[in-house]
Amino acid sequence: MEHASARPHPDAALLNPIENPGRMYYYIVVGLLVIILYTGFVYIRQLWFGLGVTGMAQPVTWGFYIINFVFFIGISHAGTLISAILRLSKAEWRRPITRMAEVITAIVLAIGGLHPIIDLGRPDRISHLFFNGRLQSPLLWDVASITAYFTASTIYLYIPLIPDIAILRDRGVKPRWLYEFLSWGWQGTERQHKVLDRAMNILMVMVIPIAVSVHTIISYIFAMTVQPGWHSTIFGPYFVVGAIFSGIAAILVLMIVFRKVFHLEGYLKHIHFNYLSILLLIMSLIWFYFTFSEYLTGYYGHEPNEMRVFWYKFSGDFAPYFWAMIICNFALPVAILCNRKTRTIPGILIASLSVVVGMWMERLIIVVPSLANPRLPYPTGIYIPSHTEWMLFIGGISVFILGYMIFARFFPVISIWEIEEGRHESAKIVTERIASYMPDPEPSTAGE
Amino acid sequence: MKWGMVIDLQKCTGCGECAAACKMENNVAIVEQKESEMGRTMLWMDMLTIYEGEYPRLRVRQIPRPCMHCDHPPCTKVCPVRATYINEEGIVAQIYPQCIGCRYCMAACPYTVKSFNWYKPEWPPGMARATNPDVSVRPVGVVEKCTFCVHRLQKAKEQAKFEARDLREGDFQPACADCCPTGAIVFGDLENRDHQVNHLAHSPRAEKLLEDLGTEPKVIYLKEVD
């Protein structure tokens, strides 16, 4: 097997980034490491001096950290949830997409899950959550659901990865011990395939309710208080919709990047982008519907405190962000994606990037205005994030890119065995399935 | 027993003595001017500026605002670690060594009464020695707020126990009530019919802040009647 990598593989394009990473890869890694090291320094400074180094104050006691927490966890819904839904609905075009989506989830969830800890005034007392935690606090529900989601989604990433690791092991890719260990003695026997399928089936059914619960519970952090703009029954589904929306946009951006960088035009075809972008379009409309109902009911209720927050967003200090959000999340993507002429790859890239930015602004608009408008007449300043908060945001994104690059360096970002399986079997399976949808020939006419 | 406070706005002149007394009594940190301008002033007893009417009939007044010590506190519900809780005497208390500094209680409080130690609390030279030894100095990164001067209650209870008698009405008074020059702040047991607060709380002038939220505050304001 020593010389195996010399043999051309039908999916050589997928193995190429692992076998020949190239010099550019290392330059980017070093660049990211510099940013991350600096972010680490900034964070240690925050640990040393306290949260005073941020721009938060009273009454805006939650800022970038909580916004980014909600945002990153939202992006994480890209992955597991969408890949599980596509697998479960037997969408054949899912094959080159699922892996990428699952990796987003695992990495972003790790980053997002750390944000509440960054936000703590006393991170050294984090163990109090476990030893003195009180189940009545939505924060504890969050700890539980995010841990469950992280566990389920990493396993869900790993299980379908095993046959691919075995391919790399058999080709003698270095480091051999890594692939040897992670492939778990996969030989591709029929029994092993059966077990793998079963495990994947169980996981994808499990992962969907967990994923829905995660963002519902994040919304509960806000909705369980009595604060104007937060105390809303619609928040659970509204957050879940927003999460899936931003998640699809994030996958699309990554797919376009990988297609360009790794020359995957043969795998990620226009049809994949077309299908996913139509999904993005639908989510954009659903998102708008939720936003519309949320604000219209608030406006008609005309409760004075609610209205203060409402006008703060519509025409006050936050109006630029609010209207930018409407453009980024609704006007622009719908305009681009509705028209087949603009639903090209550059068009989809613009729409997806605008949705990612717009969804970040949505989180900003949810967190800050409610805090900035307390019920009692306090003097309120405006929240301006500090250098520390910006750096931790940029650092978080850098960790995501680096994490993704490291994954792509060692593992194929497109599932090789699932593509192979698709080539060999799915045509037959799909034909059979379609035949089963059709009305059976009537016995009487068949008899005549 | 249910400790409560009545603030008579007819008597209150808005002098701010209560806020100053509270700050000294409870070792509330004095933040730098720059920090204060950012909105990090720490006041357990704050003076709310209320504007009534419109020019030329505009009336501006300052009213004292301690923690409301709600019977249904929105803050204790959301605390993940029991760093804030309501005790059996109705005081919404803080446990500083328990607090992880998530500031969820601050976000949930409809009265916005809580303060956060953004930096390690510091006092100007000389003032550090004037801190009250009965009240713990908070570390950086925890939330704090008015406790109805619970340390004074502990002292009064000890004293009463030593003298083998029950707690009397005047035994336990928070610093703000003690210092009020016009006697506008009255403190006592809301459930005890002999206490003055019990009568005042049932006055037709009695009202509570944001009463419709159902938080059941135990700080009662007596509104002005001209």
XYZ file of C-alpha atoms in Angstrom:
674
model
C 0.000 0.000 0.000
C 3.060 2.276 0.191
C 2.753 3.429 -3.401
C -0.979 3.430 -3.422
C -1.295 7.183 -3.613
C 0.320 7.063 -7.048
C -2.713 5.217 -8.396
C -5.310 7.618 -9.776
C -8.456 7.645 -7.704
C -11.814 8.406 -9.330
C -12.267 11.193 -6.782
C -8.699 12.488 -6.913
C -9.911 16.071 -6.761
C -11.271 15.414 -3.276
C -8.072 13.801 -2.060
C -5.775 16.391 -3.549
C -6.050 19.033 -0.780
C -5.083 16.370 1.756
C -2.220 14.845 -0.180
C -0.741 18.086 -1.568
C -1.786 21.018 0.611
C 0.445 23.566 -1.146
C 2.389 26.491 0.229
C -0.432 29.027 0.292
C -2.152 26.903 2.905
C 0.638 27.438 5.409
C 0.794 31.186 4.790
C -2.884 31.513 5.600
C -2.545 29.314 8.688
C 0.289 31.480 9.995
C -1.721 34.627 9.308
C -4.703 33.262 11.208
C -2.518 32.095 14.077
C -1.158 35.623 14.472
C -4.692 37.013 14.732
C -5.694 34.284 17.168
C -2.628 34.840 19.358
C -3.364 38.536 19.527
C -7.000 37.754 20.386
C -5.748 35.482 23.144
C -3.651 38.312 24.497
C -6.642 40.664 24.417
C -8.754 38.094 26.227
C -6.130 37.566 28.918
C -6.113 41.314 29.390
C -9.877 41.161 29.928
C -9.423 38.352 32.452
C -6.842 40.435 34.272
C -8.699 43.745 34.451
C -12.312 42.605 34.362
C -15.146 43.232 31.937
C -14.461 46.956 32.230
C -12.317 46.687 29.112
C -15.475 46.114 27.066
C -17.905 48.801 25.989
C -20.716 47.403 28.096
C -22.213 49.470 30.900
C -25.555 49.998 32.576
C -28.214 49.532 31.261
C -26.747 47.819 28.158
C -25.183 44.990 30.139
C -25.048 42.535 27.280
C -23.155 43.350 24.132
C -21.069 41.743 21.437
C -20.413 38.540 23.353
C -24.062 37.639 23.686
C -24.822 38.861 20.150
C -22.037 36.695 18.762
C -23.124 33.794 20.922
C -26.584 33.869 19.389
C -25.133 34.484 15.926
C -22.569 31.671 15.970
C -24.974 29.150 17.436
C -27.413 30.228 14.736
C -24.870 29.511 12.009
C -24.319 26.103 13.565
C -27.822 25.147 12.514
C -26.495 25.046 9.033
C -24.973 21.881 9.444
C -26.366 19.020 11.256
C -29.958 20.101 10.963
C -29.856 20.678 7.219
C -27.764 17.629 6.491
C -30.080 15.522 8.642
C -33.155 16.880 6.911
C -31.658 16.316 3.460
C -30.558 12.795 4.355
C -33.873 11.983 5.946
C -35.848 13.252 2.958
C -33.575 11.201 0.676
C -32.615 14.240 -1.388
C -30.016 12.754 -3.700
C -28.347 16.099 -4.395
C -27.305 16.280 -0.745
C -24.282 14.010 -1.246
C -21.539 16.629 -1.800
C -23.041 19.055 0.746
C -23.693 17.153 3.962
C -20.105 16.852 5.159
C -19.338 20.552 4.702
C -22.469 21.457 6.596
C -21.680 19.130 9.485
C -18.185 20.531 9.851
C -19.592 24.053 10.116
C -21.800 22.904 12.965
C -19.072 21.227 14.960
C -16.626 24.139 14.717
C -19.069 26.999 15.097
C -20.772 25.326 18.023
C -17.482 25.051 19.863
C -16.820 28.755 19.269
C -20.363 29.894 20.025
C -20.563 27.763 23.136
C -17.512 29.532 24.551
C -19.031 32.979 24.183
C -21.172 32.951 27.320
C -18.021 32.029 29.235
C -16.144 34.944 27.662
C -19.065 37.101 28.751
C -18.891 36.003 32.398
C -17.577 38.437 34.956
C -16.136 35.497 36.887
C -15.201 32.729 34.461
C -13.180 31.165 37.286
C -16.485 30.261 38.936
C -17.886 28.400 35.951
C -18.039 25.207 38.012
C -20.822 26.808 40.060
C -23.085 26.070 37.107
C -22.569 22.367 37.644
C -22.384 22.196 41.425
C -24.884 24.901 42.340
C -26.849 25.202 39.131
C -30.560 25.920 39.313
C -32.734 24.318 36.696
C -35.206 27.179 36.738
C -32.758 29.446 34.921
C -32.902 29.369 31.107
C -29.104 29.688 31.116
C -28.859 26.212 32.542
C -31.211 24.836 29.902
C -28.820 26.321 27.420
C -25.825 24.621 28.939
C -27.691 21.324 28.700
C -28.970 21.724 25.143
C -25.736 23.084 23.683
C -23.738 20.267 25.267
C -26.182 17.739 23.860
C -26.072 19.348 20.437
C -22.300 19.511 20.387
C -22.001 15.859 21.368
C -24.612 14.696 18.874
C -23.273 16.776 16.016
C -19.632 15.761 16.466
C -20.658 12.100 16.504
C -22.863 12.751 13.500
C -19.879 14.280 11.746
C -17.561 11.461 12.712
C -19.679 8.388 11.920
C -20.126 9.088 8.188
C -16.459 10.067 8.084
C -15.185 6.595 9.009
C -15.278 5.029 5.486
C -13.449 8.065 4.113
C -10.787 7.813 6.791
C -10.376 4.191 5.780
C -9.833 5.278 2.166
C -7.088 7.636 3.308
C -5.581 4.912 5.489
C -5.522 2.483 2.575
C -3.817 5.050 0.385
C -1.104 5.405 3.005
C -1.636 9.121 3.594
C 0.424 10.542 6.433
C 0.125 10.727 9.403
C -0.764 7.056 9.174
C -1.317 6.531 12.874
C -4.096 9.132 12.809
C -6.064 7.444 10.034
C -5.234 4.005 11.412
C -6.690 4.995 14.755
C -9.723 6.933 13.516
C -10.820 4.408 10.904
C -11.698 1.927 13.642
C -10.852 -1.103 11.514
C -13.293 -0.202 8.748
C -13.106 -2.780 5.963
C -16.286 -1.937 4.129
C -17.956 -5.280 4.754
C -21.682 -5.571 4.316
C -22.234 -5.874 8.035
C -20.172 -2.759 8.722
C -22.198 -0.833 6.167
C -25.382 -1.996 7.837
C -24.184 -0.832 11.260
C -23.037 2.486 9.804
C -26.387 3.089 8.125
C -28.223 2.257 11.287
C -26.078 4.571 13.398
C -26.557 7.392 10.906
C -30.304 6.849 10.833
C -30.583 6.989 14.601
C -28.379 10.082 14.811
C -30.153 12.071 12.135
C -33.511 11.496 13.745
C -32.089 12.470 17.129
C -30.217 15.513 15.946
C -33.224 17.342 14.499
C -35.152 17.840 17.755
C -31.931 18.678 19.584
C -31.049 21.325 17.006
C -34.517 22.852 17.185
C -34.344 22.871 20.978
C -30.975 24.633 21.006
C -32.082 27.812 19.323
C -35.490 27.751 20.943
C -33.792 27.754 24.309
C -31.434 30.540 23.290
C -34.498 32.583 22.454
C -35.926 31.683 25.873
C -33.032 33.509 27.530
C -34.645 36.653 26.218
C -38.291 35.635 26.060
C -38.456 34.449 29.686
C -37.840 37.950 31.005
C -40.570 40.610 31.080
C -38.538 43.124 29.102
C -40.189 44.958 26.213
C -39.120 43.592 22.841
C -38.033 40.278 24.359
C -41.084 38.908 26.108
C -42.671 37.351 23.053
C -44.146 33.932 22.420
C -42.977 33.973 18.819
C -39.309 34.092 19.809
C -38.651 30.349 19.854
C -39.664 29.613 16.254
C -38.411 33.034 15.138
C -34.910 32.201 16.362
C -34.970 28.730 14.852
C -36.013 30.131 11.470
C -33.304 32.783 11.666
C -30.748 30.155 12.627
C -31.535 27.892 9.677
C -31.619 30.926 7.416
C -28.151 32.127 8.428
C -26.917 28.548 8.383
C -27.892 27.970 4.759
C -26.248 31.251 3.809
C -23.049 30.174 5.567
C -22.999 26.809 3.750
C -23.479 28.526 0.415
C -20.575 30.887 1.072
C -18.318 27.998 2.072
C -19.373 25.883 -0.903
C -18.486 28.690 -3.271
C -15.127 29.212 -1.559
C -14.235 25.512 -1.626
C -15.361 25.127 -5.198
C -13.031 27.915 -6.200
C -10.053 26.958 -4.008
C -10.105 23.190 -4.438
C -11.444 23.188 -8.023
C -14.527 21.184 -7.117
C -16.592 22.363 -10.072
C -17.232 18.734 -10.959
C -18.830 18.039 -7.584
C -20.542 21.256 -6.621
C -22.543 21.893 -9.733
C -24.869 24.681 -10.525
C -27.821 22.492 -9.625
C -26.640 22.214 -5.996
C -26.395 25.965 -5.702
C -29.718 26.355 -7.409
C -31.523 24.017 -4.992
C -29.874 25.433 -1.886
C -30.433 29.022 -2.949
C -34.120 28.325 -3.497
C -34.143 27.002 0.057
C -32.447 30.239 1.115
C -35.099 32.229 -0.726
C -37.879 30.342 1.060
C -36.207 30.894 4.428
C -35.873 34.581 3.639
C -39.591 34.819 3.042
C -40.379 32.864 6.206
C -37.976 35.083 8.159
C -39.717 38.175 6.845
C -43.092 36.753 7.745
C -41.953 36.197 11.344
C -40.352 39.637 11.584
C -43.472 41.227 10.177
C -45.818 39.484 12.646
C -43.488 40.228 15.552
C -43.395 43.969 14.913
C -46.943 44.416 13.672
C -48.458 42.842 16.790
C -46.147 44.954 18.933
C -47.191 48.081 17.074
C -50.917 47.400 17.325
C -50.702 46.546 21.030
C -49.177 49.988 21.469
C -47.920 49.291 24.957
C -45.833 52.398 25.812
C -42.631 50.562 26.804
C -42.922 48.266 23.824
C -43.356 51.280 21.578
C -40.208 52.950 22.913
C -38.182 49.936 21.800
C -40.136 49.818 18.555
C -39.384 53.427 17.612
C -35.791 53.069 18.796
C -35.432 50.432 16.096
C -37.601 51.986 13.404
C -36.556 55.601 13.573
C -34.239 56.007 16.550
C -30.586 55.238 17.150
C -30.868 51.750 15.739
C -32.773 52.646 12.565
C -29.699 52.355 10.293
C -29.100 48.817 11.533
C -32.755 47.909 11.421
C -33.288 48.993 7.836
C -29.943 47.545 6.789
C -31.115 44.260 8.274
C -34.342 44.383 6.259
C -32.351 45.048 3.088
C -29.725 42.372 3.834
C -32.120 39.672 4.948
C -35.075 40.309 2.722
C -34.906 42.875 -0.058
C -31.516 41.981 -1.517
C -31.612 38.164 -1.332
C -35.194 37.999 -2.585
C -34.419 40.343 -5.471
C -31.364 38.299 -6.462
C -32.744 34.831 -5.911
C -36.171 35.348 -7.441
C -34.727 35.945 -10.854
C -33.145 33.021 -12.662
C -30.811 35.385 -14.502
C -29.254 36.646 -11.272
C -29.348 33.280 -9.514
C -25.823 32.620 -10.706
C -22.922 31.723 -8.465
C -21.705 35.329 -7.988
C -25.308 36.366 -7.368
C -25.776 33.607 -4.799
C -22.509 34.607 -3.130
C -23.685 38.200 -2.755
C -27.085 37.092 -1.436
C -25.534 34.656 1.057
C -22.976 37.127 2.354
C -25.690 39.720 2.768
C -27.804 37.232 4.730
C -24.888 36.369 7.033
C -24.301 40.061 7.735
C -28.020 40.744 8.029
C -28.557 37.934 10.504
C -25.717 39.250 12.639
C -27.473 42.610 12.645
C -30.721 40.920 13.603
C -29.038 39.552 16.728
C -27.680 43.013 17.470
C -31.151 44.480 17.076
C -32.662 41.917 19.389
C -30.108 42.220 22.182
C -29.255 45.908 22.473
C -32.407 48.051 21.973
C -34.419 46.282 24.680
C -31.618 46.867 27.169
C -31.038 50.434 26.003
C -34.634 51.384 26.787
C -35.289 50.573 30.428
C -38.792 51.159 31.713
C -37.820 53.693 34.351
C -36.357 57.051 33.290
C -32.622 56.417 33.472
C -30.041 58.309 31.517
C -28.936 55.917 28.792
C -25.881 56.218 26.677
C -25.223 54.382 23.464
C -23.415 51.069 23.403
C -20.092 51.280 21.583
C -18.154 48.010 21.507
C -14.527 48.316 22.528
C -11.405 47.131 20.766
C -11.463 43.989 22.959
C -14.940 43.037 21.806
C -14.118 43.611 18.141
C -10.959 41.555 18.475
C -12.788 38.657 20.078
C -15.296 38.770 17.238
C -12.563 38.759 14.590
C -10.696 36.132 16.582
C -13.795 33.950 16.682
C -14.125 34.124 12.916
C -10.405 33.344 12.554
C -10.745 30.290 14.771
C -13.595 29.158 12.546
C -11.558 29.567 9.357
C -8.511 27.920 10.895
C -10.601 25.073 12.270
C -12.130 24.515 8.870
C -8.733 24.641 7.181
C -7.288 22.108 9.578
C -10.229 19.818 8.992
C -9.901 20.178 5.218
C -6.169 19.479 5.509
C -6.750 16.057 7.067
C -10.183 14.948 5.912
C -12.128 15.242 2.668
C -14.722 18.031 2.809
C -16.930 16.092 0.428
C -17.898 12.589 1.412
C -16.048 10.319 -1.023
C -17.865 7.118 -0.189
C -21.271 8.742 -0.366
C -20.448 10.118 -3.828
C -19.291 6.663 -4.852
C -22.403 5.111 -3.419
C -24.438 7.675 -5.315
C -22.685 6.808 -8.575
C -23.266 3.086 -8.193
C -26.541 2.659 -6.436
C -28.708 5.721 -6.262
C -29.863 5.674 -9.876
C -31.345 2.241 -9.305
C -32.783 3.130 -5.896
C -34.326 6.335 -7.185
C -35.915 4.579 -10.162
C -37.410 2.021 -7.828
C -38.583 4.724 -5.464
C -40.234 6.696 -8.239
C -41.924 3.541 -9.468
C -43.309 3.087 -5.963
C -44.797 6.621 -6.014
C -46.754 5.861 -9.171
C -50.256 4.378 -9.056
C -50.178 0.617 -9.349
C -51.704 -0.770 -12.538
C -55.358 -1.428 -11.784
C -55.946 -5.143 -11.266
C -59.141 -5.091 -13.386
C -57.498 -3.478 -16.418
C -54.456 -5.707 -15.946
C -56.736 -8.737 -16.016
C -58.517 -7.788 -19.223
C -42.156 38.920 58.735
C -41.832 40.883 55.564
C -39.512 43.854 55.472
C -40.687 46.774 53.433
C -40.138 50.447 52.863
C -42.454 53.398 52.380
C -41.170 56.533 50.674
C -43.403 59.543 51.213
C -42.993 61.763 48.184
C -44.882 64.526 49.939
C -42.084 64.743 52.465
C -39.191 63.894 50.152
C -37.243 66.952 49.046
C -35.062 65.036 46.613
C -31.929 66.025 48.517
C -30.130 62.754 47.792
C -28.966 62.216 51.346
C -30.290 58.642 51.201
C -28.221 57.889 48.105
C -25.066 59.247 49.757
C -25.705 57.443 53.034
C -26.292 54.195 51.161
C -23.102 54.553 49.197
C -21.040 55.070 52.373
C -22.830 52.429 54.414
C -22.527 49.648 51.856
C -19.001 50.291 50.545
C -20.336 50.900 47.067
C -17.379 51.570 44.816
C -16.713 55.058 43.523
C -15.909 54.833 39.825
C -13.799 57.273 37.858
C -15.513 60.090 36.034
C -14.771 58.574 32.637
C -16.384 55.308 33.708
C -19.309 57.147 35.212
C -19.944 58.933 31.944
C -20.069 55.547 30.215
C -22.931 54.591 32.519
C -21.035 52.570 35.090
C -21.952 54.636 38.120
C -22.714 52.365 41.041
C -25.633 53.398 43.174
C -27.714 51.045 45.239
C -30.024 53.922 46.031
C -30.381 56.017 42.912
C -32.278 59.270 42.367
C -34.708 58.945 39.481
C -35.476 62.124 37.589
C -39.175 62.282 36.801
C -40.581 64.821 34.384
C -44.236 65.620 34.859
C -46.307 67.644 32.449
C -45.011 69.862 29.689
C -43.537 73.318 29.494
C -44.623 75.782 30.879
C -46.244 73.509 33.431
C -43.243 71.200 33.525
C -42.317 69.774 36.865
C -39.069 67.945 37.457
C -38.477 65.959 40.558
C -36.047 63.515 41.995
C -37.299 60.421 43.725
C -35.224 57.844 45.600
C -35.094 54.396 44.041
C -33.748 51.479 46.053
C -34.148 47.837 45.052
C -37.865 47.087 45.086
C -37.364 43.738 46.853
C -40.195 42.247 44.823
C -42.230 39.386 46.191
C -42.062 37.869 42.715
C -38.586 38.965 41.679
C -37.830 38.557 37.964
C -34.103 38.538 38.800
C -34.029 35.500 41.092
C -35.946 33.430 38.565
C -33.219 33.684 35.965
C -30.121 33.390 38.158
C -28.386 30.154 37.149
C -26.439 29.690 40.389
C -28.594 31.043 43.237
C -26.419 34.099 43.655
C -29.601 36.079 44.086
C -32.592 34.716 45.947
C -35.482 35.864 48.104
C -35.115 34.950 51.741
C -37.870 34.048 54.173
C -38.098 37.642 55.427
C -38.768 38.924 51.925
C -35.338 40.424 51.290
C -33.982 39.777 47.805
C -30.400 38.985 48.736
C -27.161 38.673 46.823
C -24.451 36.083 47.485
C -21.312 37.639 46.048
C -18.993 34.628 46.296
C -21.567 32.621 44.349
C -22.120 35.057 41.484
C -20.572 34.104 38.138
C -21.174 37.537 36.646
C -23.440 36.532 33.762
C -25.527 39.693 34.345
C -28.733 37.866 33.444
C -30.397 39.306 36.566
C -29.478 42.812 35.409
C -31.061 42.177 32.033
C -34.173 40.715 33.631
C -34.779 43.422 36.271
C -37.558 45.726 35.024
C -36.430 48.429 37.476
C -32.765 48.229 36.375
C -31.547 48.422 39.962
C -28.482 46.216 39.770
C -24.883 47.309 39.403
C -21.946 45.376 38.083
C -18.304 45.560 39.146
C -16.769 46.223 35.748
C -13.385 46.714 37.406
C -12.000 45.863 40.819
C -13.685 48.339 43.178
C -11.335 51.075 44.340
C -11.619 54.053 46.633
C -9.756 57.342 46.525
C -6.806 57.491 48.925
C -7.978 57.917 52.491
C -11.491 56.747 51.760
C -10.484 53.110 51.698
C -9.978 53.291 55.457
C -13.457 54.696 55.897
C -15.171 51.610 54.505
C -17.785 49.939 56.659
C -16.339 46.795 58.286
C -19.806 45.202 58.506
C -20.241 45.004 54.739
C -18.088 42.873 52.496
C -16.208 44.616 49.715
C -17.222 43.031 46.436
C -14.682 41.530 44.072
C -14.452 42.373 40.380
C -16.999 40.756 38.061
C -20.019 40.289 40.319
C -23.446 41.895 40.423
C -24.553 43.851 43.475
C -27.570 45.798 44.634
C -29.456 47.157 47.619
C -29.901 44.553 50.349
C -32.109 46.637 52.681
C -28.901 46.882 54.774
C -29.257 43.270 55.793
C -26.088 43.500 57.881
C -27.913 45.898 60.170
C -30.702 43.342 60.550
C -28.180 40.726 61.597
C -26.717 43.103 64.154
C -30.141 44.055 65.489
C -31.118 40.404 65.814
C -27.957 39.623 67.760
C -28.573 42.567 70.037
C -32.184 41.528 70.634
C -31.093 37.985 71.347
C -28.486 39.250 73.782
C -31.099 41.294 75.585
C -33.509 38.314 75.457
C -36.313 40.190 73.731
C -38.033 40.361 70.369
C -36.995 42.738 67.626
C -38.597 46.159 68.152
C -39.762 48.467 65.411
C -36.861 50.894 65.422
C -34.157 48.261 65.934
C -33.532 47.643 62.281
C -33.409 50.628 59.962
C -31.450 50.768 56.719
C -29.004 53.614 56.278
C -31.280 55.544 53.906
C -34.193 55.586 56.345
C -31.834 56.469 59.184
C -30.416 59.470 57.376
C -33.478 60.949 55.708
C -33.674 64.514 57.073
C -37.427 64.825 56.538
C -38.397 61.336 57.661
C -39.767 60.532 54.215
C -38.377 56.985 54.267
C -40.069 54.687 56.731
C -38.918 51.119 57.155
C -40.395 48.167 58.997
C -42.350 44.940 58.870
C -45.190 45.131 56.373
C -47.004 42.240 58.050
C -46.856 43.673 61.552
C -49.890 45.829 62.336
C -48.001 47.779 64.984
C -45.415 48.955 62.517
C -45.846 52.322 60.865
C -45.146 50.925 57.392
C -48.133 48.646 57.668
C -50.460 51.643 58.041
C -48.706 53.724 55.423
C -48.730 50.880 52.913
C -52.511 50.888 53.058
C -52.776 54.627 52.632
C -54.901 55.792 49.692
C -51.794 57.577 48.459
C -49.822 54.334 48.268
C -48.575 53.197 44.874
C -45.865 50.945 43.581
C -43.540 51.350 40.635
C -44.581 49.378 37.530
C -47.260 47.678 39.578
C -48.891 46.106 36.524
C -45.911 43.800 35.977
C -46.995 41.700 38.927
C -43.605 41.823 40.597
C -45.204 42.882 43.926
C -42.570 45.369 45.067
C -42.082 45.888 48.801
C -41.048 49.482 48.313
C -44.161 51.624 48.385
C -44.348 55.243 47.329
C -46.863 57.670 48.796
C -47.731 60.013 46.007
C -47.997 63.731 46.378
C -51.352 65.397 46.744
C -51.356 69.143 46.514
